């Protein structure tokens, strides 16, 4: 998997992935950064970012077929997202959209966030991307609890990065038990979350509306799996309660690991473009 970071938030999160050997990281930013950087000029107006999108074909030419683009909504460089994605449209694209706290946005930044958020989701629904993960910074702040000013974003970024990483790893690992419902292509708007393996309670990174698919990934220490006999019936009983209406599809998988502690993640999906309410128009 290859990661493209766009703008400050996108690049900061992309750089967190450098501790894992599975990723090749590409950074597109106006700031100097260590690593594989495509530096773009800083402009005064958002329109100038849209009008001056660099060619990235050569930059990401040896990046393989799977690309994850990470971008922070409302950032100036997010205005380049569509033109950048258009240049790599033949790849398997996952977009990670970091939504800032909406009440903190005003004026042009607010308009830019709303437009980018909406258009990227429409593209995801139409099949241009394989998946789009929505993450709201505020949800992560609530998970992390009180955060110090120094290192505020670092802690948020670490939670986002490790969660995406483990979900990627689990999705590419054989599970030992589970029940998988096929994913609908139209359900390409998603969020991820932490799963408490004891209670089966999830903590989502975005408050997704009209959830159609819920995918739960449990990991347990191998010895615990060997010694315990009631894990499967307990999880199955919890899964039965996860259905919100007859349309919701529930999948779950159990993995055996050598980690001391058990942990879990989930991916929830919808076909509904988020944020399209009457009062937001
Ligand atoms: N999670 C996270 N969010 C960030 C980080 N840095 C900025 N943000 C948020 O992401 C949104 C987009 O901002 P940036 O990524 O800084 O914007 P940019 O594209 O670099 O544009 P400029 O501000 O003009 O440099 C902001 O509203 C911030 O709240 C970060 O390191 N992590
Ligand atoms: Mg920046």
mmCIF file of C-alpha atoms and ligand atoms in Angstrom:
data_model
loop_
_atom_site.group_PDB
_atom_site.id
_atom_site.type_symbol
_atom_site.label_atom_id
_atom_site.label_comp_id
_atom_site.label_asym_id
_atom_site.label_seq_id
_atom_site.Cartn_x
_atom_site.Cartn_y
_atom_site.Cartn_z
ATOM 1 C CA UNK A 1 0.000 0.000 0.000
ATOM 2 C CA UNK A 2 1.176 3.472 -0.802
ATOM 3 C CA UNK A 3 0.227 6.632 1.006
ATOM 4 C CA UNK A 4 -0.046 10.115 -0.446
ATOM 5 C CA UNK A 5 -0.302 12.958 2.071
ATOM 6 C CA UNK A 6 -1.741 16.250 0.851
ATOM 7 C CA UNK A 7 -1.251 19.436 2.907
ATOM 8 C CA UNK A 8 -0.189 19.720 6.542
ATOM 9 C CA UNK A 9 -2.716 17.307 8.085
ATOM 10 C CA UNK A 10 -2.385 14.803 5.231
ATOM 11 C CA UNK A 11 1.419 14.822 5.322
ATOM 12 C CA UNK A 12 1.667 14.683 9.132
ATOM 13 C CA UNK A 13 -0.554 11.599 9.191
ATOM 14 C CA UNK A 14 1.162 10.046 6.159
ATOM 15 C CA UNK A 15 4.539 10.450 7.892
ATOM 16 C CA UNK A 16 3.263 8.474 10.907
ATOM 17 C CA UNK A 17 3.077 5.421 8.623
ATOM 18 C CA UNK A 18 6.857 5.476 8.133
ATOM 19 C CA UNK A 19 7.300 3.293 11.229
ATOM 20 C CA UNK A 20 5.597 0.415 9.440
ATOM 21 C CA UNK A 21 7.553 -1.314 6.665
ATOM 22 C CA UNK A 22 4.505 -1.970 4.445
ATOM 23 C CA UNK A 23 4.102 1.555 3.087
ATOM 24 C CA UNK A 24 5.766 3.829 0.593
ATOM 25 C CA UNK A 25 5.031 7.460 1.470
ATOM 26 C CA UNK A 26 4.624 10.426 -0.871
ATOM 27 C CA UNK A 27 4.142 13.954 0.454
ATOM 28 C CA UNK A 28 2.627 16.942 -1.363
ATOM 29 C CA UNK A 29 2.943 20.174 0.594
ATOM 30 C CA UNK A 30 4.024 23.809 0.615
ATOM 31 C CA UNK A 31 6.380 23.169 3.570
ATOM 32 C CA UNK A 32 9.800 21.538 3.563
ATOM 33 C CA UNK A 33 9.524 17.958 4.764
ATOM 34 C CA UNK A 34 11.801 15.027 5.142
ATOM 35 C CA UNK A 35 11.111 12.222 2.736
ATOM 36 C CA UNK A 36 9.631 11.885 -0.713
ATOM 37 C CA UNK A 37 8.294 15.446 -1.142
ATOM 38 C CA UNK A 38 6.627 17.210 -4.057
ATOM 39 C CA UNK A 39 6.808 20.826 -2.955
ATOM 40 C CA UNK A 40 4.091 23.118 -4.272
ATOM 41 C CA UNK A 41 4.073 26.881 -4.269
ATOM 42 C CA UNK A 42 2.195 28.723 -1.543
ATOM 43 C CA UNK A 43 -0.615 30.967 -2.877
ATOM 44 C CA UNK A 44 -2.773 33.638 -1.323
ATOM 45 C CA UNK A 45 -6.060 32.469 -2.809
ATOM 46 C CA UNK A 46 -7.628 29.026 -2.747
ATOM 47 C CA UNK A 47 -8.505 29.416 -6.460
ATOM 48 C CA UNK A 48 -4.785 29.582 -7.249
ATOM 49 C CA UNK A 49 -4.239 26.146 -5.721
ATOM 50 C CA UNK A 50 -6.970 24.714 -7.943
ATOM 51 C CA UNK A 51 -5.472 26.423 -10.995
ATOM 52 C CA UNK A 52 -1.875 25.294 -10.308
ATOM 53 C CA UNK A 53 -2.048 21.583 -9.659
ATOM 54 C CA UNK A 54 1.296 19.906 -10.348
ATOM 55 C CA UNK A 55 1.618 16.786 -12.441
ATOM 56 C CA UNK A 56 2.030 13.911 -10.009
ATOM 57 C CA UNK A 57 2.226 11.028 -12.497
ATOM 58 C CA UNK A 58 6.023 10.804 -12.379
ATOM 59 C CA UNK A 59 6.126 11.522 -8.651
ATOM 60 C CA UNK A 60 3.992 8.479 -7.791
ATOM 61 C CA UNK A 61 4.980 6.396 -10.838
ATOM 62 C CA UNK A 62 6.474 3.511 -8.822
ATOM 63 C CA UNK A 63 3.696 3.483 -6.280
ATOM 64 C CA UNK A 64 1.938 0.243 -7.246
ATOM 65 C CA UNK A 65 -1.792 -0.213 -7.708
ATOM 66 C CA UNK A 66 -3.151 0.701 -4.267
ATOM 67 C CA UNK A 67 -3.022 4.311 -3.160
ATOM 68 C CA UNK A 68 -4.406 5.912 -0.024
ATOM 69 C CA UNK A 69 -4.720 9.695 -0.222
ATOM 70 C CA UNK A 70 -4.957 11.516 3.112
ATOM 71 C CA UNK A 71 -6.204 15.099 3.168
ATOM 72 C CA UNK A 72 -7.441 17.541 5.777
ATOM 73 C CA UNK A 73 -10.730 19.242 4.851
ATOM 74 C CA UNK A 74 -10.675 23.070 4.694
ATOM 75 C CA UNK A 75 -6.925 23.146 4.066
ATOM 76 C CA UNK A 76 -5.750 25.135 1.033
ATOM 77 C CA UNK A 77 -4.215 22.061 -0.536
ATOM 78 C CA UNK A 78 -7.493 20.160 -0.277
ATOM 79 C CA UNK A 79 -8.597 22.336 -3.226
ATOM 80 C CA UNK A 80 -6.194 20.211 -5.305
ATOM 81 C CA UNK A 81 -7.670 16.864 -4.241
ATOM 82 C CA UNK A 82 -9.903 16.244 -7.232
ATOM 83 C CA UNK A 83 -7.322 17.216 -9.829
ATOM 84 C CA UNK A 84 -4.726 15.032 -8.093
ATOM 85 C CA UNK A 85 -7.060 12.063 -7.837
ATOM 86 C CA UNK A 86 -8.003 12.523 -11.490
ATOM 87 C CA UNK A 87 -4.371 11.908 -12.422
ATOM 88 C CA UNK A 88 -4.278 8.517 -10.683
ATOM 89 C CA UNK A 89 -7.831 7.389 -11.401
ATOM 90 C CA UNK A 90 -6.718 4.015 -12.785
ATOM 91 C CA UNK A 91 -5.356 3.031 -9.336
ATOM 92 C CA UNK A 92 -7.309 1.474 -6.458
ATOM 93 C CA UNK A 93 -7.864 4.628 -4.462
ATOM 94 C CA UNK A 94 -8.873 4.997 -0.837
ATOM 95 C CA UNK A 95 -9.397 8.576 0.314
ATOM 96 C CA UNK A 96 -8.963 9.394 4.000
ATOM 97 C CA UNK A 97 -10.780 12.655 4.667
ATOM 98 C CA UNK A 98 -9.951 14.391 7.933
ATOM 99 C CA UNK A 99 -12.785 16.697 8.843
ATOM 100 C CA UNK A 100 -11.883 19.526 11.214
ATOM 101 C CA UNK A 101 -14.172 20.739 13.948
ATOM 102 C CA UNK A 102 -16.857 22.379 11.797
ATOM 103 C CA UNK A 103 -17.794 25.078 14.300
ATOM 104 C CA UNK A 104 -14.219 26.386 14.099
ATOM 105 C CA UNK A 105 -14.513 27.136 10.362
ATOM 106 C CA UNK A 106 -15.648 30.420 8.863
ATOM 107 C CA UNK A 107 -15.858 32.127 5.473
ATOM 108 C CA UNK A 108 -13.968 30.607 2.552
ATOM 109 C CA UNK A 109 -12.576 27.730 4.582
ATOM 110 C CA UNK A 110 -16.080 26.681 5.538
ATOM 111 C CA UNK A 111 -17.220 26.797 1.905
ATOM 112 C CA UNK A 112 -14.139 24.914 0.737
ATOM 113 C CA UNK A 113 -14.661 22.196 3.349
ATOM 114 C CA UNK A 114 -18.313 21.753 2.430
ATOM 115 C CA UNK A 115 -17.600 21.603 -1.296
ATOM 116 C CA UNK A 116 -14.647 19.209 -1.051
ATOM 117 C CA UNK A 117 -16.444 16.969 1.435
ATOM 118 C CA UNK A 118 -19.509 16.714 -0.804
ATOM 119 C CA UNK A 119 -17.712 16.236 -4.111
ATOM 120 C CA UNK A 120 -15.288 13.609 -2.820
ATOM 121 C CA UNK A 121 -18.202 11.607 -1.425
ATOM 122 C CA UNK A 122 -20.080 11.832 -4.738
ATOM 123 C CA UNK A 123 -16.983 10.494 -6.495
ATOM 124 C CA UNK A 124 -16.722 7.690 -3.961
ATOM 125 C CA UNK A 125 -20.360 6.742 -4.538
ATOM 126 C CA UNK A 126 -19.896 6.756 -8.286
ATOM 127 C CA UNK A 127 -17.070 4.242 -7.979
ATOM 128 C CA UNK A 128 -14.056 6.427 -8.736
ATOM 129 C CA UNK A 129 -12.578 5.389 -5.384
ATOM 130 C CA UNK A 130 -12.614 1.994 -3.795
ATOM 131 C CA UNK A 131 -13.375 3.496 -0.416
ATOM 132 C CA UNK A 132 -13.518 6.796 1.433
ATOM 133 C CA UNK A 133 -12.840 6.916 5.159
ATOM 134 C CA UNK A 134 -14.349 9.882 6.984
ATOM 135 C CA UNK A 135 -12.640 10.873 10.207
ATOM 136 C CA UNK A 136 -13.536 13.857 12.357
ATOM 137 C CA UNK A 137 -10.769 15.290 14.520
ATOM 138 C CA UNK A 138 -13.279 15.983 17.272
ATOM 139 C CA UNK A 139 -14.230 12.300 17.553
ATOM 140 C CA UNK A 140 -10.570 11.421 18.039
ATOM 141 C CA UNK A 141 -10.146 14.153 20.653
ATOM 142 C CA UNK A 142 -12.998 12.561 22.588
ATOM 143 C CA UNK A 143 -11.321 9.162 22.370
ATOM 144 C CA UNK A 144 -7.951 10.527 23.456
ATOM 145 C CA UNK A 145 -9.372 12.561 26.344
ATOM 146 C CA UNK A 146 -7.646 15.757 27.434
ATOM 147 C CA UNK A 147 -4.798 16.526 25.057
ATOM 148 C CA UNK A 148 -1.888 18.876 25.748
ATOM 149 C CA UNK A 149 -1.410 21.813 23.352
ATOM 150 C CA UNK A 150 2.072 20.640 22.443
ATOM 151 C CA UNK A 151 1.738 17.399 20.529
ATOM 152 C CA UNK A 152 -2.044 17.840 20.208
ATOM 153 C CA UNK A 153 -2.153 16.769 16.573
ATOM 154 C CA UNK A 154 0.609 14.187 17.049
ATOM 155 C CA UNK A 155 -1.556 12.183 19.420
ATOM 156 C CA UNK A 156 -4.600 12.437 17.121
ATOM 157 C CA UNK A 157 -2.482 11.442 14.129
ATOM 158 C CA UNK A 158 -1.054 8.463 15.958
ATOM 159 C CA UNK A 159 -4.529 7.109 16.740
ATOM 160 C CA UNK A 160 -5.645 7.588 13.112
ATOM 161 C CA UNK A 161 -2.485 6.043 11.669
ATOM 162 C CA UNK A 162 -2.324 2.966 13.913
ATOM 163 C CA UNK A 163 -6.031 2.253 13.408
ATOM 164 C CA UNK A 164 -5.828 2.461 9.613
ATOM 165 C CA UNK A 165 -2.688 0.349 9.682
ATOM 166 C CA UNK A 166 -4.187 -2.449 11.781
ATOM 167 C CA UNK A 167 -7.368 -2.455 9.702
ATOM 168 C CA UNK A 168 -5.237 -2.787 6.544
ATOM 169 C CA UNK A 169 -3.275 -5.640 8.089
ATOM 170 C CA UNK A 170 -6.383 -7.472 9.320
ATOM 171 C CA UNK A 171 -8.142 -7.084 5.975
ATOM 172 C CA UNK A 172 -5.194 -8.858 4.391
ATOM 173 C CA UNK A 173 -4.859 -11.603 7.023
ATOM 174 C CA UNK A 174 -6.732 -14.906 7.231
ATOM 175 C CA UNK A 175 -9.241 -14.975 10.053
ATOM 176 C CA UNK A 176 -9.949 -18.087 12.064
ATOM 177 C CA UNK A 177 -13.693 -17.675 12.421
ATOM 178 C CA UNK A 178 -16.276 -15.270 11.080
ATOM 179 C CA UNK A 179 -19.209 -14.455 8.923
ATOM 180 C CA UNK A 180 -18.666 -12.054 6.026
ATOM 181 C CA UNK A 181 -21.431 -10.342 4.077
ATOM 182 C CA UNK A 182 -20.344 -9.198 0.607
ATOM 183 C CA UNK A 183 -19.614 -5.473 0.394
ATOM 184 C CA UNK A 184 -21.897 -3.426 -1.860
ATOM 185 C CA UNK A 185 -19.896 -1.196 -4.233
ATOM 186 C CA UNK A 186 -22.284 1.687 -3.645
ATOM 187 C CA UNK A 187 -21.447 1.632 0.085
ATOM 188 C CA UNK A 188 -18.145 3.426 -0.494
ATOM 189 C CA UNK A 189 -18.515 6.084 2.199
ATOM 190 C CA UNK A 190 -17.121 4.713 5.422
ATOM 191 C CA UNK A 191 -15.671 5.369 8.775
ATOM 192 C CA UNK A 192 -13.524 3.294 11.046
ATOM 193 C CA UNK A 193 -13.517 2.876 14.792
ATOM 194 C CA UNK A 194 -12.162 1.136 17.834
ATOM 195 C CA UNK A 195 -13.889 -2.016 19.020
ATOM 196 C CA UNK A 196 -13.900 -3.094 22.655
ATOM 197 C CA UNK A 197 -13.507 -6.850 22.346
ATOM 198 C CA UNK A 198 -15.006 -7.502 25.784
ATOM 199 C CA UNK A 199 -18.232 -5.538 25.342
ATOM 200 C CA UNK A 200 -18.390 -5.370 21.513
ATOM 201 C CA UNK A 201 -19.007 -1.609 21.844
ATOM 202 C CA UNK A 202 -17.598 0.525 19.050
ATOM 203 C CA UNK A 203 -16.224 4.079 19.128
ATOM 204 C CA UNK A 204 -16.458 5.589 15.671
ATOM 205 C CA UNK A 205 -14.104 8.185 14.176
ATOM 206 C CA UNK A 206 -17.028 9.879 12.403
ATOM 207 C CA UNK A 207 -20.737 9.984 13.286
ATOM 208 C CA UNK A 208 -21.893 8.218 10.142
ATOM 209 C CA UNK A 209 -25.540 8.565 9.204
ATOM 210 C CA UNK A 210 -27.600 5.690 7.736
ATOM 211 C CA UNK A 211 -25.132 2.870 8.261
ATOM 212 C CA UNK A 212 -25.675 -0.045 5.863
ATOM 213 C CA UNK A 213 -22.688 -2.281 6.554
ATOM 214 C CA UNK A 214 -20.886 -3.017 9.814
ATOM 215 C CA UNK A 215 -17.679 -4.955 9.749
ATOM 216 C CA UNK A 216 -16.197 -6.012 13.104
ATOM 217 C CA UNK A 217 -12.648 -7.307 13.530
ATOM 218 C CA UNK A 218 -11.711 -8.978 16.814
ATOM 219 C CA UNK A 219 -8.200 -10.032 17.658
ATOM 220 C CA UNK A 220 -7.447 -12.393 20.531
ATOM 221 C CA UNK A 221 -4.272 -13.785 21.933
ATOM 222 C CA UNK A 222 -3.757 -17.331 20.647
ATOM 223 C CA UNK A 223 -3.542 -18.883 24.139
ATOM 224 C CA UNK A 224 -6.745 -17.219 25.212
ATOM 225 C CA UNK A 225 -8.488 -18.606 22.148
ATOM 226 C CA UNK A 226 -7.268 -22.091 22.992
ATOM 227 C CA UNK A 227 -8.375 -21.893 26.618
ATOM 228 C CA UNK A 228 -11.690 -20.143 26.329
ATOM 229 C CA UNK A 229 -14.794 -21.890 25.037
ATOM 230 C CA UNK A 230 -17.423 -19.165 25.070
ATOM 231 C CA UNK A 231 -15.909 -16.409 22.900
ATOM 232 C CA UNK A 232 -17.836 -17.314 19.747
ATOM 233 C CA UNK A 233 -21.336 -17.587 21.306
ATOM 234 C CA UNK A 234 -20.749 -14.338 23.191
ATOM 235 C CA UNK A 235 -19.749 -12.468 20.037
ATOM 236 C CA UNK A 236 -22.579 -13.977 18.011
ATOM 237 C CA UNK A 237 -25.090 -12.857 20.629
ATOM 238 C CA UNK A 238 -23.703 -9.319 20.489
ATOM 239 C CA UNK A 239 -23.756 -9.301 16.680
ATOM 240 C CA UNK A 240 -27.459 -10.103 16.615
ATOM 241 C CA UNK A 241 -28.099 -6.854 18.463
ATOM 242 C CA UNK A 242 -26.060 -4.756 16.004
ATOM 243 C CA UNK A 243 -28.672 -4.784 13.262
ATOM 244 C CA UNK A 244 -30.388 -1.402 13.115
ATOM 245 C CA UNK A 245 -32.927 -2.363 10.464
ATOM 246 C CA UNK A 246 -33.376 -5.168 7.964
ATOM 247 C CA UNK A 247 -31.011 -3.477 5.517
ATOM 248 C CA UNK A 248 -27.989 -3.432 7.832
ATOM 249 C CA UNK A 249 -25.434 -6.090 6.980
ATOM 250 C CA UNK A 250 -23.217 -7.355 9.779
ATOM 251 C CA UNK A 251 -19.856 -9.028 9.249
ATOM 252 C CA UNK A 252 -17.433 -10.163 11.900
ATOM 253 C CA UNK A 253 -14.098 -11.899 11.993
ATOM 254 C CA UNK A 254 -11.918 -13.302 14.734
ATOM 255 C CA UNK A 255 -8.161 -13.292 14.402
ATOM 256 C CA UNK A 256 -5.610 -15.108 16.465
ATOM 257 C CA UNK A 257 -2.504 -13.062 17.345
ATOM 258 C CA UNK A 258 0.634 -13.284 19.435
ATOM 259 C CA UNK A 259 -0.004 -9.883 21.032
ATOM 260 C CA UNK A 260 -0.515 -9.990 24.816
ATOM 261 C CA UNK A 261 -3.604 -7.813 24.737
ATOM 262 C CA UNK A 262 -6.756 -8.350 22.699
ATOM 263 C CA UNK A 263 -8.004 -5.483 20.551
ATOM 264 C CA UNK A 264 -10.485 -4.777 17.821
ATOM 265 C CA UNK A 265 -11.477 -2.415 15.047
ATOM 266 C CA UNK A 266 -14.533 -1.847 12.924
ATOM 267 C CA UNK A 267 -15.380 -0.391 9.526
ATOM 268 C CA UNK A 268 -18.895 1.000 8.985
ATOM 269 C CA UNK A 269 -20.183 1.889 5.515
ATOM 270 C CA UNK A 270 -23.034 3.763 3.918
ATOM 271 C CA UNK A 271 -24.141 4.806 0.455
ATOM 272 C CA UNK A 272 -25.506 8.095 1.814
ATOM 273 C CA UNK A 273 -23.536 11.250 1.152
ATOM 274 C CA UNK A 274 -22.980 12.747 4.613
ATOM 275 C CA UNK A 275 -23.689 16.316 5.556
ATOM 276 C CA UNK A 276 -26.457 16.877 3.015
ATOM 277 C CA UNK A 277 -29.198 18.232 5.238
ATOM 278 C CA UNK A 278 -31.658 20.970 4.359
ATOM 279 C CA UNK A 279 -30.152 23.448 6.794
ATOM 280 C CA UNK A 280 -26.636 22.894 5.452
ATOM 281 C CA UNK A 281 -27.646 23.940 1.926
HETATM 282 N N1 LIG B 1 -5.633 15.313 12.458
HETATM 283 C C1 LIG B 1 -4.929 16.387 12.112
HETATM 284 N N2 LIG B 1 -5.543 17.491 11.698
HETATM 285 C C2 LIG B 1 -4.780 18.555 11.345
HETATM 286 C C3 LIG B 1 -3.356 18.548 11.408
HETATM 287 N N3 LIG B 1 -2.894 19.752 10.978
HETATM 288 C C4 LIG B 1 -3.984 20.468 10.665
HETATM 289 N N4 LIG B 1 -5.124 19.761 10.876
HETATM 290 C C5 LIG B 1 -6.518 20.142 10.600
HETATM 291 O O1 LIG B 1 -6.726 19.931 9.204
HETATM 292 C C6 LIG B 1 -7.417 21.007 8.607
HETATM 293 C C7 LIG B 1 -6.737 21.337 7.300
HETATM 294 O O2 LIG B 1 -5.566 22.067 7.565
HETATM 295 P P1 LIG B 1 -4.135 21.849 6.919
HETATM 296 O O3 LIG B 1 -3.931 20.426 6.542
HETATM 297 O O4 LIG B 1 -3.171 22.455 7.890
HETATM 298 O O5 LIG B 1 -4.235 22.743 5.611
HETATM 299 P P2 LIG B 1 -3.232 22.873 4.370
HETATM 300 O O6 LIG B 1 -3.828 22.147 3.217
HETATM 301 O O7 LIG B 1 -1.854 22.521 4.778
HETATM 302 O O8 LIG B 1 -3.352 24.423 4.010
HETATM 303 P P3 LIG B 1 -2.600 25.676 4.673
HETATM 304 O O9 LIG B 1 -3.279 25.886 5.987
HETATM 305 O O10 LIG B 1 -2.823 26.810 3.738
HETATM 306 O O11 LIG B 1 -1.142 25.313 4.822
HETATM 307 C C8 LIG B 1 -7.364 22.155 9.634
HETATM 308 O O12 LIG B 1 -8.659 22.597 9.844
HETATM 309 C C9 LIG B 1 -6.793 21.572 10.899
HETATM 310 O O13 LIG B 1 -7.750 21.614 11.929
HETATM 311 C C10 LIG B 1 -2.735 17.340 11.852
HETATM 312 O O14 LIG B 1 -1.509 17.210 11.937
HETATM 313 N N5 LIG B 1 -3.573 16.312 12.177
HETATM 314 MG MG1 LIG B 2 -0.248 23.656 5.424
#
